[in-house]
CSV table of C-alpha atoms in Angstrom, one decimal:
chain,number,residue,atom,x,y,z
T,468,MET,CA,24.9,2.5,59.3
T,469,ASN,CA,25.8,4.8,56.3
T,470,ASN,CA,27.4,8.1,56.1
T,471,LYS,CA,24.2,9.9,55.9
T,472,GLU,CA,23.2,8.5,59.2
T,473,LYS,CA,26.3,9.0,60.8
T,474,ILE,CA,26.2,12.6,59.9
T,475,PHE,CA,22.6,12.9,61.2
T,476,ASN,CA,23.4,11.3,64.7
T,477,ALA,CA,26.7,13.2,65.0
T,478,SER,CA,24.9,16.4,64.5
T,479,VAL,CA,22.2,15.4,67.1
T,480,ASN,CA,24.8,14.9,69.5
T,481,LEU,CA,27.0,18.1,68.7
T,482,PHE,CA,24.0,20.4,68.5
T,483,SER,CA,22.4,19.0,72.0
T,484,GLN,CA,25.6,19.6,73.6
T,485,PHE,CA,26.9,22.9,72.3
T,486,GLY,CA,24.0,24.5,70.6
T,487,TYR,CA,23.4,24.7,66.7
T,488,ASP,CA,25.2,27.9,66.1
T,489,ARG,CA,28.3,26.8,67.9
T,490,VAL,CA,28.6,23.6,65.9
T,491,SER,CA,30.3,23.7,62.3
T,492,ILE,CA,30.2,21.4,59.3
T,493,ARG,CA,34.2,20.8,60.0
T,494,GLN,CA,33.3,19.6,63.6
T,495,ILE,CA,30.4,17.4,62.3
T,496,ALA,CA,33.0,16.1,59.8
T,497,LYS,CA,35.5,15.3,62.4
T,498,GLU,CA,33.1,13.7,64.5
T,499,VAL,CA,32.0,11.1,61.7
T,500,GLY,CA,35.5,10.8,60.6
T,501,ILE,CA,35.0,12.0,56.9
T,502,LYS,CA,36.2,15.1,54.9
T,503,GLU,CA,34.3,18.3,55.2
T,504,SER,CA,33.4,18.1,51.6
T,505,SER,CA,31.8,14.6,51.9
T,506,ILE,CA,28.9,16.0,54.0
T,507,TYR,CA,27.8,18.1,51.2
T,508,ASN,CA,27.2,14.8,49.3
T,509,HIS,CA,24.4,14.2,51.6
T,510,TYR,CA,23.2,17.6,53.0
T,511,LYS,CA,23.5,21.0,51.1
T,512,SER,CA,23.9,22.9,54.0
T,513,LYS,CA,24.1,22.7,58.0
T,514,GLU,CA,20.6,24.3,57.9
T,515,SER,CA,19.3,21.3,55.9
T,516,ILE,CA,20.7,18.8,58.6
T,517,LEU,CA,18.5,20.9,61.3
T,518,ASP,CA,15.7,20.6,59.0
T,519,GLU,CA,15.9,16.8,58.6
T,520,ILE,CA,16.2,16.5,62.5
T,521,MET,CA,13.0,18.6,62.9
T,522,ASP,CA,11.1,16.4,60.4
T,523,TYR,CA,12.4,13.3,62.1
T,524,TYR,CA,11.4,14.4,65.4
T,525,ILE,CA,7.8,15.3,64.5
T,526,ALA,CA,7.3,12.2,62.3
T,527,GLU,CA,8.5,10.0,65.3
T,528,MET,CA,6.4,11.9,67.8
T,529,THR,CA,3.2,11.5,65.7
T,530,LYS,CA,3.9,8.2,64.1
T,531,GLU,CA,1.9,6.2,67.0
T,532,GLU,CA,-0.5,9.1,67.9
T,533,ILE,CA,-3.8,7.5,69.0
T,534,PRO,CA,-6.6,8.2,66.3
T,535,ILE,CA,-9.7,9.9,67.4
T,536,SER,CA,-11.7,6.7,67.0
T,537,GLU,CA,-9.4,4.9,69.5
T,538,ALA,CA,-9.4,7.8,72.0
T,539,SER,CA,-13.1,7.8,71.9
T,540,ARG,CA,-13.2,4.2,72.8
T,541,ASN,CA,-10.7,4.4,75.5
T,542,LEU,CA,-12.6,7.5,76.9
T,543,ASP,CA,-15.6,5.0,77.2
T,544,ILE,CA,-13.7,2.8,79.3
T,545,SER,CA,-12.3,5.6,81.6
T,546,PHE,CA,-10.6,8.9,81.5
T,547,ASP,CA,-7.8,7.5,83.5
T,548,TYR,CA,-7.3,4.7,81.0
T,549,PHE,CA,-7.3,7.2,78.1
T,550,TYR,CA,-5.0,9.3,79.6
T,551,LYS,CA,-2.5,6.9,80.8
T,552,SER,CA,-2.5,5.2,77.3
T,553,GLY,CA,-1.6,8.3,75.8
T,554,LEU,CA,1.0,9.1,78.4
T,555,GLU,CA,2.8,5.7,78.1
T,556,LEU,CA,3.2,6.3,74.4
T,557,TYR,CA,4.6,9.6,74.7
T,558,THR,CA,7.1,8.9,77.6
T,559,SER,CA,8.2,5.7,75.8
T,560,LYS,CA,8.8,7.5,72.6
T,561,LEU,CA,10.6,10.6,74.6
T,562,ALA,CA,13.0,8.1,76.6
T,563,GLU,CA,14.8,7.2,73.4
T,564,PRO,CA,18.3,8.6,73.7
T,565,ILE,CA,17.9,10.5,70.2
T,566,MET,CA,14.7,12.0,70.9
T,567,MET,CA,16.0,13.3,74.3
T,568,LYS,CA,18.6,15.0,72.5
T,569,ILE,CA,16.5,16.4,69.8
T,570,THR,CA,13.9,17.6,72.5
T,571,ARG,CA,16.8,19.7,73.9
T,572,ILE,CA,17.9,20.9,70.5
T,573,ILE,CA,14.5,22.5,69.9
T,574,LEU,CA,14.0,24.0,73.4
T,575,ILE,CA,17.5,25.5,73.3
T,576,GLU,CA,17.2,27.0,69.8
T,577,THR,CA,13.6,28.2,70.3
T,578,TYR,CA,15.1,31.3,71.9
T,579,HIS,CA,17.4,32.5,69.0
T,580,ASN,CA,16.4,30.6,66.0
T,581,GLU,CA,13.4,32.0,64.1
T,582,LYS,CA,12.8,28.7,61.9
T,583,ILE,CA,13.1,26.6,65.1
T,584,LYS,CA,10.7,29.1,66.9
T,585,GLU,CA,8.2,28.8,64.3
T,586,PHE,CA,8.4,24.8,64.1
T,587,VAL,CA,7.8,24.9,67.9
T,588,LYS,CA,5.0,27.3,67.7
T,589,THR,CA,3.2,25.5,64.6
T,590,SER,CA,4.2,22.0,64.2
T,591,ILE,CA,4.5,21.3,68.2
T,592,MET,CA,2.4,23.7,70.4
T,593,ASN,CA,-0.4,24.7,68.1
T,594,TYR,CA,-0.6,21.1,67.1
T,595,ALA,CA,-0.8,19.7,70.6
T,596,VAL,CA,-3.2,22.2,71.7
T,597,GLU,CA,-5.6,21.7,68.9
T,598,GLY,CA,-5.4,18.0,69.5
T,599,TRP,CA,-6.3,18.3,73.2
T,600,ILE,CA,-9.2,20.8,72.2
T,601,GLU,CA,-10.6,18.2,69.9
T,602,ILE,CA,-10.3,15.7,72.7
T,603,PHE,CA,-11.9,18.0,75.5
T,604,ASP,CA,-14.7,18.5,72.7
T,605,LEU,CA,-15.3,14.9,72.5
T,606,MET,CA,-15.5,14.7,76.3
T,607,LYS,CA,-18.0,17.3,76.3
T,608,GLU,CA,-20.1,15.3,73.9
T,609,LYS,CA,-19.8,12.1,76.0
T,610,GLY,CA,-21.0,13.8,79.1
T,611,LEU,CA,-17.5,13.6,80.9
T,612,ILE,CA,-17.0,17.3,81.4
T,613,ARG,CA,-19.2,20.3,81.7
T,614,LYS,CA,-20.7,22.1,78.7
T,615,ASP,CA,-19.7,25.4,80.0
T,616,CYS,CA,-16.0,24.7,80.1
T,617,ASN,CA,-13.6,26.4,77.8
T,618,THR,CA,-12.0,23.5,75.9
T,619,ALA,CA,-9.2,25.8,74.6
T,620,GLN,CA,-8.2,27.1,78.0
T,621,LEU,CA,-8.3,23.6,79.4
T,622,ALA,CA,-5.9,22.3,76.4
T,623,GLN,CA,-3.5,25.4,76.9
T,624,SER,CA,-3.6,24.8,80.7
T,625,PHE,CA,-2.7,21.2,80.3
T,626,TYR,CA,-0.3,21.4,77.7
T,627,TYR,CA,1.9,24.5,78.9
T,628,TYR,CA,2.4,22.5,82.2
T,629,GLY,CA,4.0,19.7,80.4
T,630,LEU,CA,6.2,22.2,78.2
T,631,PHE,CA,7.2,23.7,81.6
T,632,LEU,CA,8.3,20.4,82.8
T,633,LEU,CA,10.5,19.9,79.6
T,634,ILE,CA,12.1,23.3,79.9
T,635,GLU,CA,12.8,22.7,83.5
T,636,HIS,CA,14.8,19.5,83.0
T,637,PHE,CA,16.4,20.1,79.4
T,638,ILE,CA,17.5,23.8,80.1
T,639,ILE,CA,17.1,24.9,83.7
T,640,ASN,CA,18.3,21.7,85.4
T,641,TYR,CA,20.7,20.5,82.8
T,642,PRO,CA,22.4,18.1,83.2
T,643,GLU,CA,19.8,16.4,85.1
T,644,ASP,CA,19.6,12.4,84.8
T,645,ASP,CA,17.3,11.5,82.2
T,646,ASP,CA,16.0,8.4,83.7
T,647,GLU,CA,15.0,10.2,86.9
T,648,PHE,CA,13.2,13.0,85.0
T,649,LEU,CA,11.3,10.4,83.2
T,650,LYS,CA,10.4,8.4,86.4
T,651,THR,CA,8.7,11.8,87.6
T,652,LEU,CA,7.4,13.2,84.4
T,653,GLY,CA,4.5,10.5,84.4
T,654,PRO,CA,3.3,11.1,88.0
T,655,LYS,CA,3.5,14.9,87.7
T,656,SER,CA,1.6,15.0,84.5
T,657,GLU,CA,-1.0,12.6,85.6
T,658,ASN,CA,-1.6,14.7,88.8
T,659,HIS,CA,-2.0,18.0,86.7
T,660,MET,CA,-4.3,16.3,84.3
T,661,LYS,CA,-6.2,15.1,87.4
T,662,LEU,CA,-6.5,18.4,88.9
T,663,LEU,CA,-7.7,20.1,85.6
T,664,PHE,CA,-10.1,17.1,85.0
T,665,ASP,CA,-11.7,17.1,88.5
T,666,SER,CA,-12.4,20.9,88.0
T,667,VAL,CA,-14.7,20.3,85.0
T,668,LYS,CA,-15.6,16.8,85.3
T,669,ILE,CA,-19.3,15.5,85.6
T,670,LYS,CA,-19.5,13.7,88.7
T,671,ASP,CA,-19.2,10.0,88.2
T,672,ASP,CA,-16.9,8.7,90.8
T,673,ILE,CA,-16.2,5.6,88.9
T,674,ASN,CA,-12.5,4.0,89.4
T,675,ILE,CA,-11.4,0.7,87.9
T,676,ARG,CA,-8.3,-0.7,89.4
T,677,LEU,CA,-6.3,-3.9,90.1
T,678,GLU,CA,-7.6,-5.9,93.2
T,679,ASN,CA,-5.3,-5.9,96.4
T,680,GLU,CA,-5.3,-8.0,99.3
T,681,ASN,CA,-7.7,-5.5,101.4
T,682,ASP,CA,-10.4,-6.1,98.8
T,683,TYR,CA,-10.4,-9.9,99.1
T,684,PHE,CA,-13.4,-10.4,101.6
T,685,ALA,CA,-15.6,-7.5,100.1
T,686,VAL,CA,-15.0,-9.1,96.3
T,687,GLU,CA,-15.8,-12.5,97.8
T,688,ASN,CA,-19.1,-11.1,99.4
T,689,LEU,CA,-20.2,-9.2,96.2
T,690,ALA,CA,-19.8,-12.3,94.0
T,691,ARG,CA,-21.7,-14.3,96.6
T,692,ASN,CA,-24.3,-11.9,96.8
T,693,SER,CA,-24.4,-11.4,93.1
T,694,PHE,CA,-24.8,-15.2,92.2
T,695,TRP,CA,-26.8,-16.4,95.3
T,696,ASN,CA,-29.6,-18.5,94.1
T,697,ILE,CA,-29.2,-17.6,90.4
T,698,TYR,CA,-27.8,-20.9,88.9
T,699,ARG,CA,-28.1,-23.1,91.9
T,700,PRO,CA,-29.1,-23.1,95.5
T,701,GLY,CA,-26.7,-20.6,97.2
T,702,ALA,CA,-23.5,-19.9,95.2
T,703,PHE,CA,-20.1,-21.3,94.3
T,704,GLU,CA,-18.3,-18.3,92.6
T,705,HIS,CA,-17.2,-16.7,95.7
T,706,PHE,CA,-15.5,-19.9,96.8
T,707,ILE,CA,-13.8,-20.3,93.2
T,708,ILE,CA,-12.8,-16.7,93.6
T,709,HIS,CA,-11.0,-17.5,97.0
T,710,ASN,CA,-9.3,-20.7,95.7
T,711,LEU,CA,-8.3,-19.1,92.5
T,712,ARG,CA,-6.1,-16.4,94.0
T,713,LYS,CA,-3.8,-19.3,95.4
T,714,ASP,CA,-3.9,-21.4,92.2
T,715,GLU,CA,-1.1,-21.3,89.7
T,716,SER,CA,-3.8,-20.8,87.0
T,717,PHE,CA,-4.7,-17.4,88.5
T,718,ILE,CA,-3.9,-14.4,86.2
T,719,LYS,CA,-3.2,-11.7,89.0
T,720,GLU,CA,-2.7,-8.8,86.5
T,721,LEU,CA,-6.2,-9.1,85.2
T,722,ALA,CA,-8.1,-9.4,88.5
T,723,TYR,CA,-9.9,-5.9,88.5
T,724,VAL,CA,-12.6,-4.3,90.6
T,725,ILE,CA,-14.8,-1.3,89.7
T,726,GLU,CA,-15.4,1.1,92.4
T,727,LYS,CA,-18.2,3.8,92.8
T,728,ASP,CA,-18.0,6.5,95.6
T,729,ASP,CA,-15.2,4.4,97.1
T,730,MET,CA,-17.1,1.3,97.2
T,731,ILE,CA,-16.4,-1.9,95.4
T,732,ILE,CA,-19.5,-2.6,93.1
T,733,GLY,CA,-17.9,-5.1,90.7
T,734,GLN,CA,-15.1,-7.6,90.1
T,735,ILE,CA,-13.6,-9.6,87.3
T,736,ASN,CA,-11.0,-12.4,87.0
T,737,TYR,CA,-9.1,-14.3,84.4
T,738,SER,CA,-7.3,-17.5,84.6
T,739,LYS,CA,-5.5,-20.2,82.6
T,740,GLY,CA,-7.5,-23.4,81.6
T,741,LYS,CA,-6.3,-26.1,79.4
T,742,LEU,CA,-6.7,-26.6,75.7
T,743,LYS,CA,-6.0,-30.2,74.3
T,744,TYR,CA,-6.0,-30.9,70.8
T,745,GLU,CA,-6.6,-34.2,68.9
T,746,ASN,CA,-2.8,-34.9,68.5
T,747,ALA,CA,-2.7,-34.8,72.5
T,748,ASN,CA,-0.7,-31.4,72.5
T,749,GLN,CA,-1.8,-29.3,75.3
T,750,CYS,CA,-1.3,-25.5,76.2
T,751,ASP,CA,-2.8,-22.8,78.4
T,752,ALA,CA,-5.6,-20.7,77.4
T,753,VAL,CA,-7.3,-18.0,79.1
T,754,VAL,CA,-10.8,-17.9,80.2
T,755,LEU,CA,-12.9,-14.9,81.6
T,756,GLY,CA,-14.7,-15.3,84.9
T,757,PRO,CA,-16.1,-15.2,87.4
T,758,VAL,CA,-17.4,-11.4,86.8
T,759,SER,CA,-20.1,-10.1,89.1
T,760,ILE,CA,-21.7,-6.6,89.7
T,761,ASP,CA,-23.5,-5.7,92.9
T,762,LYS,CA,-27.3,-6.4,92.4
T,763,ASN,CA,-28.1,-2.7,93.2
T,764,TYR,CA,-26.0,-1.6,90.3
T,765,GLN,CA,-26.9,-4.0,87.6
T,766,ASN,CA,-28.0,-3.4,84.3
T,767,MET,CA,-26.4,0.1,84.3
T,768,GLY,CA,-23.3,-0.6,82.2
T,769,TYR,CA,-20.8,-1.0,85.0
T,770,GLY,CA,-20.2,-4.7,83.9
T,771,SER,CA,-19.5,-3.7,80.3
T,772,ARG,CA,-17.0,-1.2,81.3
T,773,LEU,CA,-15.2,-3.5,83.5
T,774,ILE,CA,-15.1,-6.2,80.6
T,775,ARG,CA,-14.2,-3.8,78.1
T,776,TYR,CA,-11.3,-2.4,80.3
T,777,THR,CA,-9.8,-5.7,81.0
T,778,LEU,CA,-10.2,-7.0,77.2
T,779,ASP,CA,-8.5,-3.9,76.0
T,780,LEU,CA,-5.5,-4.6,78.3
T,781,ILE,CA,-5.6,-8.3,76.9
T,782,GLU,CA,-5.6,-7.0,73.2
T,783,LYS,CA,-2.4,-5.1,73.8
T,784,SER,CA,-0.8,-8.2,75.5
T,785,ASP,CA,0.7,-11.3,73.7
T,786,ILE,CA,-2.6,-13.0,74.5
T,787,GLY,CA,-4.1,-14.5,71.3
T,788,TYR,CA,-7.8,-15.2,72.4
T,789,VAL,CA,-10.1,-15.4,75.4
T,790,PHE,CA,-13.0,-18.0,76.4
T,791,VAL,CA,-15.9,-17.4,78.0
T,792,VAL,CA,-18.9,-19.4,79.3
T,793,GLY,CA,-22.1,-17.3,79.3
T,794,ASP,CA,-24.9,-15.7,77.7
T,795,GLU,CA,-24.1,-15.1,73.9
T,796,ASN,CA,-26.3,-12.3,73.4
T,797,TYR,CA,-24.4,-10.4,76.2
T,798,TYR,CA,-20.8,-11.4,75.4
T,799,GLY,CA,-21.6,-11.2,71.7
T,800,ARG,CA,-21.5,-7.3,72.1
T,801,PHE,CA,-17.8,-7.5,73.2
T,802,GLY,CA,-16.9,-9.6,70.2
T,803,PHE,CA,-17.1,-13.1,71.4
T,804,GLU,CA,-18.4,-15.7,69.0
T,805,SER,CA,-19.1,-19.6,69.3
T,806,ALA,CA,-15.9,-21.4,69.9
T,807,SER,CA,-17.0,-24.1,67.6
T,808,LYS,CA,-16.4,-22.0,64.8
T,809,TYR,CA,-12.8,-22.7,65.3
T,810,ASN,CA,-13.4,-26.3,66.2
T,811,ILE,CA,-12.8,-25.7,70.1
T,812,PHE,CA,-15.4,-27.3,72.4
T,813,LEU,CA,-16.0,-27.1,76.1
T,814,ASP,CA,-15.1,-30.3,77.9
T,815,GLY,CA,-18.1,-32.5,78.8
T,816,THR,CA,-20.3,-30.8,75.8
T,817,ASP,CA,-21.4,-32.6,72.5
T,818,THR,CA,-18.7,-31.9,70.1
T,819,ARG,CA,-21.0,-32.6,67.2
T,820,GLU,CA,-23.1,-29.6,67.7
T,821,GLU,CA,-22.6,-25.8,68.3
T,822,ASN,CA,-22.4,-24.7,72.0
T,823,PRO,CA,-23.5,-21.2,71.6
T,824,PHE,CA,-22.9,-20.6,75.2
T,825,PHE,CA,-19.0,-21.4,74.8
T,826,MET,CA,-17.4,-18.4,73.3
T,827,ILE,CA,-14.1,-17.4,72.1
T,828,LYS,CA,-12.7,-13.7,71.4
T,829,VAL,CA,-9.8,-13.9,69.0
T,830,PHE,CA,-7.2,-11.1,69.1
T,831,ASP,CA,-4.7,-13.0,66.9
T,832,THR,CA,-5.8,-15.4,64.3
T,833,ASN,CA,-2.3,-16.7,63.9
T,834,LYS,CA,-2.4,-17.9,67.3
T,835,ILE,CA,-5.4,-20.2,66.6
T,836,ASN,CA,-5.0,-23.7,65.6
T,837,LEU,CA,-8.0,-24.9,63.8
T,838,LYS,CA,-7.6,-28.6,64.6
T,839,ASN,CA,-10.4,-30.0,66.8
T,840,ALA,CA,-9.6,-29.2,70.7
T,841,ILE,CA,-11.2,-29.4,73.9
T,842,PHE,CA,-11.0,-26.7,76.5
T,843,SER,CA,-11.1,-27.5,80.0
T,844,ASN,CA,-11.6,-24.8,83.0
T,845,PRO,CA,-9.0,-24.8,85.6
T,846,ASP,CA,-9.4,-27.7,88.3
T,847,VAL,CA,-10.3,-25.1,90.8
T,848,PHE,CA,-13.5,-24.3,89.2
T,849,ASN,CA,-14.5,-27.9,90.3
T,850,VAL,CA,-15.8,-27.7,93.8
T,851,ASP,CA,-17.4,-29.6,96.7
T,852,GLU,CA,-20.6,-28.3,98.0
T,853,LYS,CA,-19.6,-29.3,101.5
T,854,ASP,CA,-16.4,-27.3,101.2
T,855,VAL,CA,-18.4,-24.3,99.9
T,856,ASP,CA,-21.0,-24.7,103.0
T,857,GLU,CA,-17.9,-24.6,105.4
T,858,PHE,CA,-16.6,-21.5,103.7
T,859,ASP,CA,-20.0,-19.9,103.7
T,860,LYS,CA,-19.7,-19.7,107.5
T,861,LYS,CA,-17.3,-16.7,107.0
T,862,PHE,CA,-20.3,-14.5,105.6
T,863,GLU,CA,-23.7,-13.4,106.7
T,864,PHE,CA,-26.3,-16.1,106.8
T,865,LYS,CA,-28.5,-16.3,103.4
T,866,GLU,CA,-31.2,-18.8,103.1
T,867,LYS,CA,-30.6,-21.1,99.8
T,868,ARG,CA,-33.6,-21.4,97.5
T,869,VAL,CA,-34.6,-25.0,96.9
T,870,LEU,CA,-35.2,-25.7,93.4
T,871,ASP,CA,-38.5,-27.1,92.1
T,872,THR,CA,-36.8,-30.3,90.6
T,873,GLN,CA,-35.6,-30.9,94.3
T,874,LEU,CA,-39.1,-30.4,95.7
T,875,GLU,CA,-40.6,-33.0,93.5
T,876,LEU,CA,-37.9,-35.6,94.8
């Protein structure tokens, strides 16, 4: 760390502890361990140090700001997802020790430093409120909130509550434990935003969340009904889901359901299959499915919302690609393409021809090995029909459709 950086950090520490006016250049020099005159080799005055602190703060707070295009895409997934994504970025940045200290400096100095007061008013408050107005206007366009609501008032109501929480921690309750404050900041902000959103939202009652143990039977029954007599007499998918949860290939963190009016109407699973290359190397590879939507809610976009939601989570993880077996026209809209493009084929299929139904969505091309490879689904996908029939006794009786080919035999 060079002397300028040491001066900057020492100033942040001293200003946050004692206030800007009560700290002298001599104190800063003593804290750094240099001569007072040496500070002027880097800063022309104490005020110029403060200027750089403000510049640093706003640059750090805005450098990971979600662009409006991504905000729009996140809103399409769900409002909760959009808000939590932004909140996580904000709290992770605020949690940095230097940012905590600068936040306190800014809040303290607002009361008696005209430059800081103007900075807070224009670069922080007005900037934030205008950003939220833009978001709420976008939500109007998307039909998420009522057309008659005042987006400026919404933005102010939301932002000023967050500002109050900061003032409460950094001034009123100082010195309160920062970690404890950060633990409550997220939930309090979420609850307040939910209160505001619920007051103006257009009723949708859609919720996407992780599956829990209380959902198991409902999810299995949903999958059974959705797939019944579609690809075969009866269905296997609900039995696969049941067994998958107990299998090491199961990715619990990506087992989601979608609810409407507090009723589960869709589910999605991901698991780890095996990718074997020509040189006999083998690695885990993620595959999507089963995914199902209640028959009463199919072709209404709920499946798309569930798939986009989970794929977006995957994109932000360290998973480089995902496979799926299904309709290329349907999954193509989510960015899936033929896996044969990457010399990857599904176990049991002809490796000399393209298999359009076996697809891959690539998030990181650096994680793709272009050598020929065969993908195999988890072993749990292979089921015995007798085991399925026994498992089906848990559910309401449904008549299996006899396929035409079976009638001819």
